[in-house]
CSV table of N, CA, C and O in Angstrom, one decimal:
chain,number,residue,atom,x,y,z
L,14,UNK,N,-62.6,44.5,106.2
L,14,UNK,CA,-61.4,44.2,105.5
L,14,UNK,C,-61.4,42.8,105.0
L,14,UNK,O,-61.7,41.8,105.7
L,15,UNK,N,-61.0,42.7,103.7
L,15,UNK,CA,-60.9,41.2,103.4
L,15,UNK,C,-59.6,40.6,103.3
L,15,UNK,O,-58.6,41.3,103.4
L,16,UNK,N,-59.6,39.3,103.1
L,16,UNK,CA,-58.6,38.6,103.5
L,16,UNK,C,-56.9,39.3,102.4
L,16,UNK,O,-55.7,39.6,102.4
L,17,UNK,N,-58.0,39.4,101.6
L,17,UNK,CA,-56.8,39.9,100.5
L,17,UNK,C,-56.1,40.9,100.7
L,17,UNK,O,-55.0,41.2,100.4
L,18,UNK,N,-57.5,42.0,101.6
L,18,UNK,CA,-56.7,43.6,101.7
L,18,UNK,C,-55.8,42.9,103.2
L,18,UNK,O,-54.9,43.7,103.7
L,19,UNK,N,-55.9,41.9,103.8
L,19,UNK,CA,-54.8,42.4,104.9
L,19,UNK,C,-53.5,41.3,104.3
L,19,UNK,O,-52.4,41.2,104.9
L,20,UNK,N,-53.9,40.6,103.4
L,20,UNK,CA,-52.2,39.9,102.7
L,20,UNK,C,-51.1,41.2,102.5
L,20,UNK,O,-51.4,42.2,101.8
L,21,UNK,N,-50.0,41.0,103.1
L,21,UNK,CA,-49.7,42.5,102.1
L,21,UNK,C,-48.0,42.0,102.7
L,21,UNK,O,-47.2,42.8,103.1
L,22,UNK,N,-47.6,40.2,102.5
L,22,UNK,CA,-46.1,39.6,102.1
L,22,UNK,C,-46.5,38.5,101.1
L,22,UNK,O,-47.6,38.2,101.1
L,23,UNK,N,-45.7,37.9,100.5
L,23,UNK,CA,-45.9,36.9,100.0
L,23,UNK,C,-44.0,36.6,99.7
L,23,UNK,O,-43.0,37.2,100.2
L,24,UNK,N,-44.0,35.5,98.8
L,24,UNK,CA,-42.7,35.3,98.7
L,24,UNK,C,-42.1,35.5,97.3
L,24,UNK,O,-42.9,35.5,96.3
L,25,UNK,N,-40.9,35.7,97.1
L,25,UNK,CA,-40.7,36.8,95.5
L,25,UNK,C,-40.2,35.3,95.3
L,25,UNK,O,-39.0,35.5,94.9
L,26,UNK,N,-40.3,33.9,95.2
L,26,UNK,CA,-39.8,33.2,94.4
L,26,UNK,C,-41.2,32.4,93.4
L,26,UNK,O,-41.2,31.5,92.5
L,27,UNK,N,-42.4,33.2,94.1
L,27,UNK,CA,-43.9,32.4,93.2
L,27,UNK,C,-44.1,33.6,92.2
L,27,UNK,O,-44.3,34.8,92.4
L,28,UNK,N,-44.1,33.0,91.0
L,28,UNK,CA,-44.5,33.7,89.8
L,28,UNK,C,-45.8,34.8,90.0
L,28,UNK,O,-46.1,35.8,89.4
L,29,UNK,N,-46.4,34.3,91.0
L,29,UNK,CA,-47.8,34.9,90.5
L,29,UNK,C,-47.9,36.0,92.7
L,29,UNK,O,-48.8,36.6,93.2
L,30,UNK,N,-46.8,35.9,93.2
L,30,UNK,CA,-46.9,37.1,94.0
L,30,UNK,C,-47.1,38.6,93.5
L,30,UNK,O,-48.0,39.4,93.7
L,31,UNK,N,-46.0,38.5,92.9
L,31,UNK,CA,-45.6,40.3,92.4
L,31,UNK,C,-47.2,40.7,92.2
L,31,UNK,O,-47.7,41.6,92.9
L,32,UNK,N,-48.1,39.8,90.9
L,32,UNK,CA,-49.2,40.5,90.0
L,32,UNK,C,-50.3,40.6,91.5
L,32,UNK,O,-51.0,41.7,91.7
L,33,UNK,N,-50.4,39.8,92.1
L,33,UNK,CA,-51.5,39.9,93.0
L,33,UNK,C,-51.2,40.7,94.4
L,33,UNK,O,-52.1,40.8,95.1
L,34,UNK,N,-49.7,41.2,94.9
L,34,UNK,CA,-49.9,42.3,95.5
L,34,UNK,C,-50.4,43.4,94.6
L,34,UNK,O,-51.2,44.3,95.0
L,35,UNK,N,-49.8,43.4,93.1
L,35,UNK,CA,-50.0,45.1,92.8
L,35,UNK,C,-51.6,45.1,92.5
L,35,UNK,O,-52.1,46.2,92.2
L,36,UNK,N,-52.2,44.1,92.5
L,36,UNK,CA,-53.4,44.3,92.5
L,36,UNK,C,-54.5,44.8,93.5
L,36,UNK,O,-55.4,45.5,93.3
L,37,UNK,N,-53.8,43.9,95.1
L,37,UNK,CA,-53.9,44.6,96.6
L,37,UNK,C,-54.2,46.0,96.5
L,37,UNK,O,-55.3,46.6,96.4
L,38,UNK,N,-53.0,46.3,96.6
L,38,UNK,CA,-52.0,47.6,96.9
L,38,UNK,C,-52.8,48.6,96.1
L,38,UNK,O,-53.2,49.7,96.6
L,39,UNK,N,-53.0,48.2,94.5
L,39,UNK,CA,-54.1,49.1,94.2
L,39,UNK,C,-55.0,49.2,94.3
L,39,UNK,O,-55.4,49.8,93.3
L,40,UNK,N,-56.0,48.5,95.2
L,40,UNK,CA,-57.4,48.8,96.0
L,40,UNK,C,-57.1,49.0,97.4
L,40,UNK,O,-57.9,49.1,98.3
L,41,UNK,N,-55.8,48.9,97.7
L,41,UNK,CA,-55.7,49.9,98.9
L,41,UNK,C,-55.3,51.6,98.8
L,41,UNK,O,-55.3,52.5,99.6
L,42,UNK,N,-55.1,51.7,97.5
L,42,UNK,CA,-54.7,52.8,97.1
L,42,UNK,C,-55.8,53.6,97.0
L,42,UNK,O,-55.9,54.7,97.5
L,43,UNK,N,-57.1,53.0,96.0
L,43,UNK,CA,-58.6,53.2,95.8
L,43,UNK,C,-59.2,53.4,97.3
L,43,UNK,O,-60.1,54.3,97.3
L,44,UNK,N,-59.0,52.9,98.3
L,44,UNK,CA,-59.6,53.0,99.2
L,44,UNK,C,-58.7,54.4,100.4
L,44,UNK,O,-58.7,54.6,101.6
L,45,UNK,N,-57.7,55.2,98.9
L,45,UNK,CA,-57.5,56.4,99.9
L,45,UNK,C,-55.4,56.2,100.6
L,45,UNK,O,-54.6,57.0,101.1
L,46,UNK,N,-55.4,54.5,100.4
L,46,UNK,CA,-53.9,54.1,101.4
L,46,UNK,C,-52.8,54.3,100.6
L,46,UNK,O,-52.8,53.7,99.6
L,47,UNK,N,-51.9,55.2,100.8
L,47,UNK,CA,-50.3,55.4,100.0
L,47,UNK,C,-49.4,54.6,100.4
L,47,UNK,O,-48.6,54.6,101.3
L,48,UNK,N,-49.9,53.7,99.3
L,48,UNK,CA,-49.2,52.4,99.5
L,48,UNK,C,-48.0,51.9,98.5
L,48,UNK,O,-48.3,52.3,97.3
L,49,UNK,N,-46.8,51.2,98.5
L,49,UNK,CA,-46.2,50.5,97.3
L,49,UNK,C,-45.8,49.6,97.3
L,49,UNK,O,-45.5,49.4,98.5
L,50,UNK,N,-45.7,48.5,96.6
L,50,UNK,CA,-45.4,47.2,96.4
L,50,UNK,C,-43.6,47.6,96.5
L,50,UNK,O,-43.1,48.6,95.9
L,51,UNK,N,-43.0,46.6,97.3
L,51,UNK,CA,-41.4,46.7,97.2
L,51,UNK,C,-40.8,45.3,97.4
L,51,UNK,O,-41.5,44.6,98.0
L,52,UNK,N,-39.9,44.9,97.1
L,52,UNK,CA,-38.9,43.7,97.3
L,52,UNK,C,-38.0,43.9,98.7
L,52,UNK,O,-37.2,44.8,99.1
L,53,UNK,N,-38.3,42.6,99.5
L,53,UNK,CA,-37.2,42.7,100.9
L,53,UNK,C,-36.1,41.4,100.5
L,53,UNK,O,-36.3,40.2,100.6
L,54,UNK,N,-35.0,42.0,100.2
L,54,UNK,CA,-34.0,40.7,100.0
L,54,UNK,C,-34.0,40.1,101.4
L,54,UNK,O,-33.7,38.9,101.5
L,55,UNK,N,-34.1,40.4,102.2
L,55,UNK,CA,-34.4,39.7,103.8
L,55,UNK,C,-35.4,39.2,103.8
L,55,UNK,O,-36.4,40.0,103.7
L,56,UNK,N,-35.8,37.4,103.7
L,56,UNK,CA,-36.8,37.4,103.1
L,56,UNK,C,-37.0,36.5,102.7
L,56,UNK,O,-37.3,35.4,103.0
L,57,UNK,N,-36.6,37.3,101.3
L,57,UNK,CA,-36.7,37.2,100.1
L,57,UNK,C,-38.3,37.3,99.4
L,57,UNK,O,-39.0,36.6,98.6
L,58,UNK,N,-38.6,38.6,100.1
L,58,UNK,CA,-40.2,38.3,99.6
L,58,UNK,C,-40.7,39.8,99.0
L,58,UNK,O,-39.8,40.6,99.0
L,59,UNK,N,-42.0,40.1,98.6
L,59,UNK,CA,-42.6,41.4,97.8
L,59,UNK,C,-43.4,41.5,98.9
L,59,UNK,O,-43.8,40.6,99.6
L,60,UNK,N,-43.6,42.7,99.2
L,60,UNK,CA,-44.5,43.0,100.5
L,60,UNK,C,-45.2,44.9,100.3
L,60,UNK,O,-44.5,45.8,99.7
L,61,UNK,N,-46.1,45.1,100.8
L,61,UNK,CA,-46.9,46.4,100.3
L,61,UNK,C,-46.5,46.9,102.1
L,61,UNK,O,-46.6,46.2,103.1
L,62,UNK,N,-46.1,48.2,101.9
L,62,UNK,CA,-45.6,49.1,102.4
L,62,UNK,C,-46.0,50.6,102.4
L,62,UNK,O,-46.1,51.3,101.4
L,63,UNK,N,-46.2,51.0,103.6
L,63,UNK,CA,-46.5,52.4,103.4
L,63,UNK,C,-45.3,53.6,102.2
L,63,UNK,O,-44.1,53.2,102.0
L,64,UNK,N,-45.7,54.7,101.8
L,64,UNK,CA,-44.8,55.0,100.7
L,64,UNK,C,-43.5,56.1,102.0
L,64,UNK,O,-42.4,56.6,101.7
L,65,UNK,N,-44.2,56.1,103.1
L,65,UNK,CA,-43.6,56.6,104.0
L,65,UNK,C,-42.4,55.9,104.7
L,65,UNK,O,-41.3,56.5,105.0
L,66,UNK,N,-42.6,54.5,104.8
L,66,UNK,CA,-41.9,53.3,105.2
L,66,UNK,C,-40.8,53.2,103.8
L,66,UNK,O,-39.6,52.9,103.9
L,67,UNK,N,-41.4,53.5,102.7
L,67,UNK,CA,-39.8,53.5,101.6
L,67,UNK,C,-39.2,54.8,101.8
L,67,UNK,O,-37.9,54.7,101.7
L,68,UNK,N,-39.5,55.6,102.1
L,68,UNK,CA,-38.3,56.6,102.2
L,68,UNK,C,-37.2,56.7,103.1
L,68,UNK,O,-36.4,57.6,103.0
């Protein structure tokens, strides 16, 4: 696993989190993981989440 696939918070006030989880998220998706990118106002950050953990 690389450093990138295990990033999976960053903070929603840097321009450049959102584009580079959804980029994660979808080569963890490619590699099979049902995954989604979501916003935690607790936080205040973007974080990839099981699609299980959003419901």
């Amino acid at each position: 696993m690389t450093t990138a696939e295990m990033l999976r918070e960053l903070p929603a006030g840097d321009s450049r989190s959102l584009p580079t989880l959804d980029g994660i998220a979808e080569s963890l998706r490619r590699q099979g993981e049902d995954v989604e990118v979501v916003y935690s106002p607790r936080g205040d950050v973007f974080r990839i989440v099981t699609r299980e953990q959003v419901a």
